[in-house]
Amino acid sequence: MRITDLLKLQAIQVNAKVSTKSEAIDALVALHDKCGNLKDVAAYKAGILKREEEGTTAIGMEVAIPHAKSPAVKAPALAAITVANGVDYGSPEGDMSKLIFMIAATMDGDVHLDVLARLMQMLMHEDFTDKLKAAKTPQEFLDIIDAQETAQFPDEVSDAAPAAKKDGYQVLAVTACPTGIAHTYMAAEALQKAGDKLGITIKVETNGSGGAKNVLTAEEIANCDGIIIAADKNVDTARFSGKPVYSTKVADGIHKPEELINKIVNKEVPVFYSDKKATASTASAGNESFGRQLYKHLMNGVSHMLPFVVAGGIFIAIAFLIDTICGFGNIANSPELLAQGYSAGDFGSITPAAAFFKTIGGVAFNLMVPILAGFIAMSIADRPGLLVGLVGGFLATSGATFVLPGGDVPSGFLGGLLAGFIGGYMMLGIEKLCSHFPRALEGIKPVLVYPLLGLGGIAVIMCAINPIMGWINTGMNNVLIAMSEKEGLMIPLCALLAGMMAIDMGGPFNKAAYVFATGMLSFQTDAAYMIMAAVMIGGMVPPIAIALSTNIFRNKWTAEERKNAPVNYIMGLSFITEGAIPYAAGHPWPVIPCCIVGSATAGALSALFGCKLMAPHGGVFVFATMAGTWYLYLLALVIGAVLGAILLGLLMKKPQEA
């Protein structure tokens, strides 16, 4: 452990204008905060003051070394100030402290003791302390420490020593984006070119859709100056423990490659330390905001969910196509088919081939929300989070409650998001609670303790959340029934129902609208058929609007989002609203509000045009049941989708601004 690995230029202030011990502490804490070393400034300062209450940390020789081991510290680090006239720090020798180091240490390990011991050995050399007190600039201060440390500990290799003295690469990097397609490789190429331009040897690992390529070896990691992580999803960082690590978004790897490389070369990055469980999900390099960490967790779930949405949606659309070709697209208006026991709800599963595709596609769709929740939780809490996320997501889709564990009121993808984040952070809490177990029990914690406590915890949480969704569902159903009985409310009711289809795309709002509409079909009235038409068009608009927006406003979407969007045309036209879920999960604002407006508009127009639909599913494949108004229905769909696309184009920020 070298002092120069923990002390950044920004954490050094020469000739600080402080006159008291309290002011000196405030100045040093502020330097730590400026460098991003702290999670909670007030908590860390409280730790420093508590240590001072136990006895002064002034060691004589005009030197003081206040220190604290605190959970408020992101990663071990140092800050230092020189004070020309000194401050009264309570030195046992009665001298004024002119050179003050402050150590910030994490709770795991005894880094602060190692640093303290190293500093004490170096500060015993009076010429060294005199040089530090006389330093004119932070760079001169740091160079003096580096020279003394190298001279005093010649057999030790610094983690940040110049790469020319080592074998291997000077800088290593890892690039990754949620879907692992374009930005992953664009960032890798930009970093490689910038390294060549700067004369810096660099190797870049890509975490793409085909897995990790050009993987960094343990020897390369040991010999490098530092690592850049340019990623919008989590990558394993435990292997980088003890090395300077700078974590940023993948867009910075594309647009600011030289700046990132220079941060490593100029030793502007703190050393990252990981405990035995840590990955990028639980311990960042210390320079990421909480909001960005949440975004990375979310995108980790979305990226794993995408294949289930795309493949499952296409399989279901194929099922509708097969039944249409085989003559079953107009069941509701066919007395012969109805007499054979078929109903409109059987569409897509009547012929054996259609039933095969719809069943397999349905399996993929049923896994969609659990996968989303599972990988969000895993991103937060590593492998222990996978169980709670998957189970929580499944309970969200099944609608489990304490009274009916088998399912009653599903909370949809919004419930799945909640399960992923709550489950992940709950597991971090469980791991912390279990951190004081005897060492002999370490082996059973990941296979017994964590799964049991996590499963029980997420079951209680989701069974408590889902009934709330049930109350919402019941209340909405009562409101809808009351509206349907009022004269002159058909157009507003259809707009409301269509808008509800776009709120949560499978959750309580969507389900309330759809169940109400299908229930109304039993009355076989014009009003019931108008409501069914509005509900179906409301579910068709969101995927189509998103796909249109990615084509019209290309600069508002990432390359990965544009690449995956075309399949949304198929899903939207097939009344598979779930095609919009990855986009709604990744950009709740503005995707959900824009889709609601587009769907509500289409639903209102459908009612205004007098469109009536007898089939509860099928999209364009059941337009034949509309008895001559299909072209007006299609016009309403186009208007709603275009409106949603335009609103998205106006309200979405460009990816690099997000």
Short mmCIF file of N, CA, C and O in Angstrom, two decimals, residues 121-165:
data_model
loop_
_atom_site.label_atom_id
_atom_site.label_comp_id
_atom_site.label_asym_id
_atom_site.label_seq_id
_atom_site.Cartn_x
_atom_site.Cartn_y
_atom_site.Cartn_z
N GLN A 121 6.48 5.97 9.62
CA GLN A 121 7.85 5.61 9.24
C GLN A 121 8.49 6.70 8.40
O GLN A 121 9.66 7.03 8.57
N MET A 122 7.73 7.27 7.49
CA MET A 122 8.26 8.30 6.61
C MET A 122 8.47 9.63 7.33
O MET A 122 9.45 10.34 7.09
N LEU A 123 7.53 9.97 8.21
CA LEU A 123 7.60 11.27 8.89
C LEU A 123 8.70 11.34 9.95
O LEU A 123 8.99 12.41 10.48
N MET A 124 9.29 10.20 10.26
CA MET A 124 10.42 10.19 11.19
C MET A 124 11.64 10.89 10.58
O MET A 124 12.58 11.24 11.29
N HIS A 125 11.62 11.09 9.29
CA HIS A 125 12.72 11.77 8.60
C HIS A 125 12.39 13.27 8.56
O HIS A 125 11.51 13.71 7.81
N GLU A 126 13.12 14.05 9.36
CA GLU A 126 12.80 15.47 9.51
C GLU A 126 12.94 16.25 8.20
O GLU A 126 12.18 17.18 7.93
N ASP A 127 13.94 15.87 7.39
CA ASP A 127 14.10 16.58 6.13
C ASP A 127 12.89 16.38 5.22
O ASP A 127 12.49 17.27 4.46
N PHE A 128 12.28 15.21 5.31
CA PHE A 128 11.08 14.90 4.52
C PHE A 128 9.92 15.80 4.95
O PHE A 128 9.26 16.43 4.12
N THR A 129 9.67 15.89 6.26
CA THR A 129 8.56 16.74 6.74
C THR A 129 8.83 18.21 6.44
O THR A 129 7.91 18.95 6.12
N ASP A 130 10.09 18.61 6.53
CA ASP A 130 10.42 20.01 6.23
C ASP A 130 10.11 20.33 4.76
O ASP A 130 9.60 21.41 4.44
N LYS A 131 10.45 19.39 3.88
CA LYS A 131 10.17 19.60 2.45
C LYS A 131 8.67 19.70 2.20
O LYS A 131 8.21 20.52 1.40
N LEU A 132 7.90 18.83 2.87
CA LEU A 132 6.45 18.86 2.68
C LEU A 132 5.87 20.19 3.13
O LEU A 132 5.03 20.79 2.46
N LYS A 133 6.31 20.68 4.30
CA LYS A 133 5.78 21.93 4.83
C LYS A 133 6.16 23.13 3.95
O LYS A 133 5.46 24.14 3.93
N ALA A 134 7.25 22.98 3.20
CA ALA A 134 7.71 24.08 2.34
C ALA A 134 7.20 23.97 0.91
O ALA A 134 7.47 24.86 0.09
N ALA A 135 6.46 22.90 0.59
CA ALA A 135 5.98 22.70 -0.78
C ALA A 135 5.11 23.88 -1.23
O ALA A 135 4.29 24.39 -0.47
N LYS A 136 5.27 24.29 -2.49
CA LYS A 136 4.55 25.44 -3.02
C LYS A 136 3.27 25.04 -3.77
O LYS A 136 2.35 25.84 -3.91
N THR A 137 3.24 23.81 -4.28
CA THR A 137 2.09 23.36 -5.07
C THR A 137 1.72 21.93 -4.67
O THR A 137 2.57 21.18 -4.14
N PRO A 138 0.49 21.51 -4.92
CA PRO A 138 0.10 20.12 -4.64
C PRO A 138 0.96 19.11 -5.39
O PRO A 138 1.29 18.05 -4.86
N GLN A 139 1.35 19.43 -6.64
CA GLN A 139 2.18 18.51 -7.41
C GLN A 139 3.54 18.34 -6.75
O GLN A 139 4.07 17.22 -6.65
N GLU A 140 4.12 19.43 -6.28
CA GLU A 140 5.41 19.34 -5.60
C GLU A 140 5.27 18.52 -4.32
O GLU A 140 6.13 17.69 -4.00
N PHE A 141 4.19 18.71 -3.59
CA PHE A 141 3.92 17.96 -2.37
C PHE A 141 3.86 16.46 -2.67
O PHE A 141 4.48 15.64 -1.97
N LEU A 142 3.13 16.10 -3.72
CA LEU A 142 2.97 14.69 -4.08
C LEU A 142 4.29 14.09 -4.57
O LEU A 142 4.62 12.94 -4.25
N ASP A 143 5.06 14.87 -5.33
CA ASP A 143 6.35 14.39 -5.82
C ASP A 143 7.32 14.12 -4.68
O ASP A 143 8.11 13.16 -4.72
N ILE A 144 7.26 14.95 -3.63
CA ILE A 144 8.14 14.75 -2.46
C ILE A 144 7.79 13.43 -1.78
O ILE A 144 8.68 12.66 -1.38
N ILE A 145 6.51 13.16 -1.64
CA ILE A 145 6.08 11.90 -1.01
C ILE A 145 6.52 10.72 -1.86
O ILE A 145 7.04 9.71 -1.36
N ASP A 146 6.32 10.82 -3.17
CA ASP A 146 6.68 9.72 -4.07
C ASP A 146 8.17 9.42 -4.00
O ASP A 146 8.59 8.25 -3.94
N ALA A 147 8.97 10.48 -4.01
CA ALA A 147 10.43 10.29 -3.96
C ALA A 147 10.85 9.64 -2.64
O ALA A 147 11.68 8.72 -2.62
N GLN A 148 10.29 10.10 -1.52
CA GLN A 148 10.65 9.54 -0.21
C GLN A 148 10.20 8.09 -0.10
O GLN A 148 10.94 7.24 0.40
N GLU A 149 9.01 7.81 -0.59
CA GLU A 149 8.47 6.45 -0.50
C GLU A 149 9.29 5.48 -1.34
O GLU A 149 9.57 4.36 -0.94
N THR A 150 9.69 5.94 -2.54
CA THR A 150 10.50 5.10 -3.41
C THR A 150 11.88 4.84 -2.80
O THR A 150 12.40 3.72 -2.85
N ALA A 151 12.45 5.88 -2.18
CA ALA A 151 13.76 5.73 -1.56
C ALA A 151 13.70 4.86 -0.31
O ALA A 151 14.61 4.06 -0.05
N GLN A 152 12.65 5.00 0.46
CA GLN A 152 12.55 4.30 1.74
C GLN A 152 12.08 2.86 1.59
O GLN A 152 12.41 2.01 2.40
N PHE A 153 11.31 2.60 0.51
CA PHE A 153 10.79 1.24 0.29
C PHE A 153 11.12 0.83 -1.14
O PHE A 153 10.23 0.66 -1.98
N PRO A 154 12.39 0.64 -1.45
CA PRO A 154 12.83 0.41 -2.84
C PRO A 154 12.36 -0.91 -3.43
O PRO A 154 12.30 -1.04 -4.65
N ASP A 155 12.06 -1.89 -2.57
CA ASP A 155 11.68 -3.19 -3.11
C ASP A 155 10.19 -3.29 -3.42
O ASP A 155 9.72 -4.33 -3.89
N GLU A 156 9.44 -2.23 -3.15
CA GLU A 156 7.99 -2.25 -3.33
C GLU A 156 7.63 -1.62 -4.66
O GLU A 156 8.15 -0.57 -5.03
N VAL A 157 6.72 -2.24 -5.39
CA VAL A 157 6.26 -1.71 -6.67
C VAL A 157 4.95 -0.98 -6.45
O VAL A 157 4.00 -1.54 -5.93
N SER A 158 4.89 0.27 -6.84
CA SER A 158 3.66 1.06 -6.68
C SER A 158 2.60 0.61 -7.65
O SER A 158 2.87 0.25 -8.78
N ASP A 159 1.35 0.63 -7.17
CA ASP A 159 0.23 0.33 -8.06
C ASP A 159 0.13 1.33 -9.19
O ASP A 159 -0.47 1.07 -10.22
N ALA A 160 0.66 2.52 -8.96
CA ALA A 160 0.53 3.57 -9.97
C ALA A 160 1.87 3.96 -10.58
O ALA A 160 2.04 5.04 -11.09
N ALA A 161 2.88 3.09 -10.49
CA ALA A 161 4.19 3.41 -11.05
C ALA A 161 4.10 3.51 -12.56
O ALA A 161 3.24 2.91 -13.18
N PRO A 162 4.99 4.27 -13.18
CA PRO A 162 4.94 4.44 -14.64
C PRO A 162 5.01 3.11 -15.36
O PRO A 162 5.79 2.23 -14.99
N ALA A 163 4.19 2.97 -16.37
CA ALA A 163 4.09 1.69 -17.07
C ALA A 163 5.39 1.32 -17.77
O ALA A 163 5.62 0.16 -18.04
N ALA A 164 6.22 2.26 -18.06
CA ALA A 164 7.47 1.96 -18.76
C ALA A 164 8.36 1.06 -17.92
O ALA A 164 9.20 0.37 -18.43
N LYS A 165 8.12 1.06 -16.59
CA LYS A 165 8.92 0.23 -15.69
C LYS A 165 8.29 -1.14 -15.51
O LYS A 165 8.74 -1.95 -14.75
#
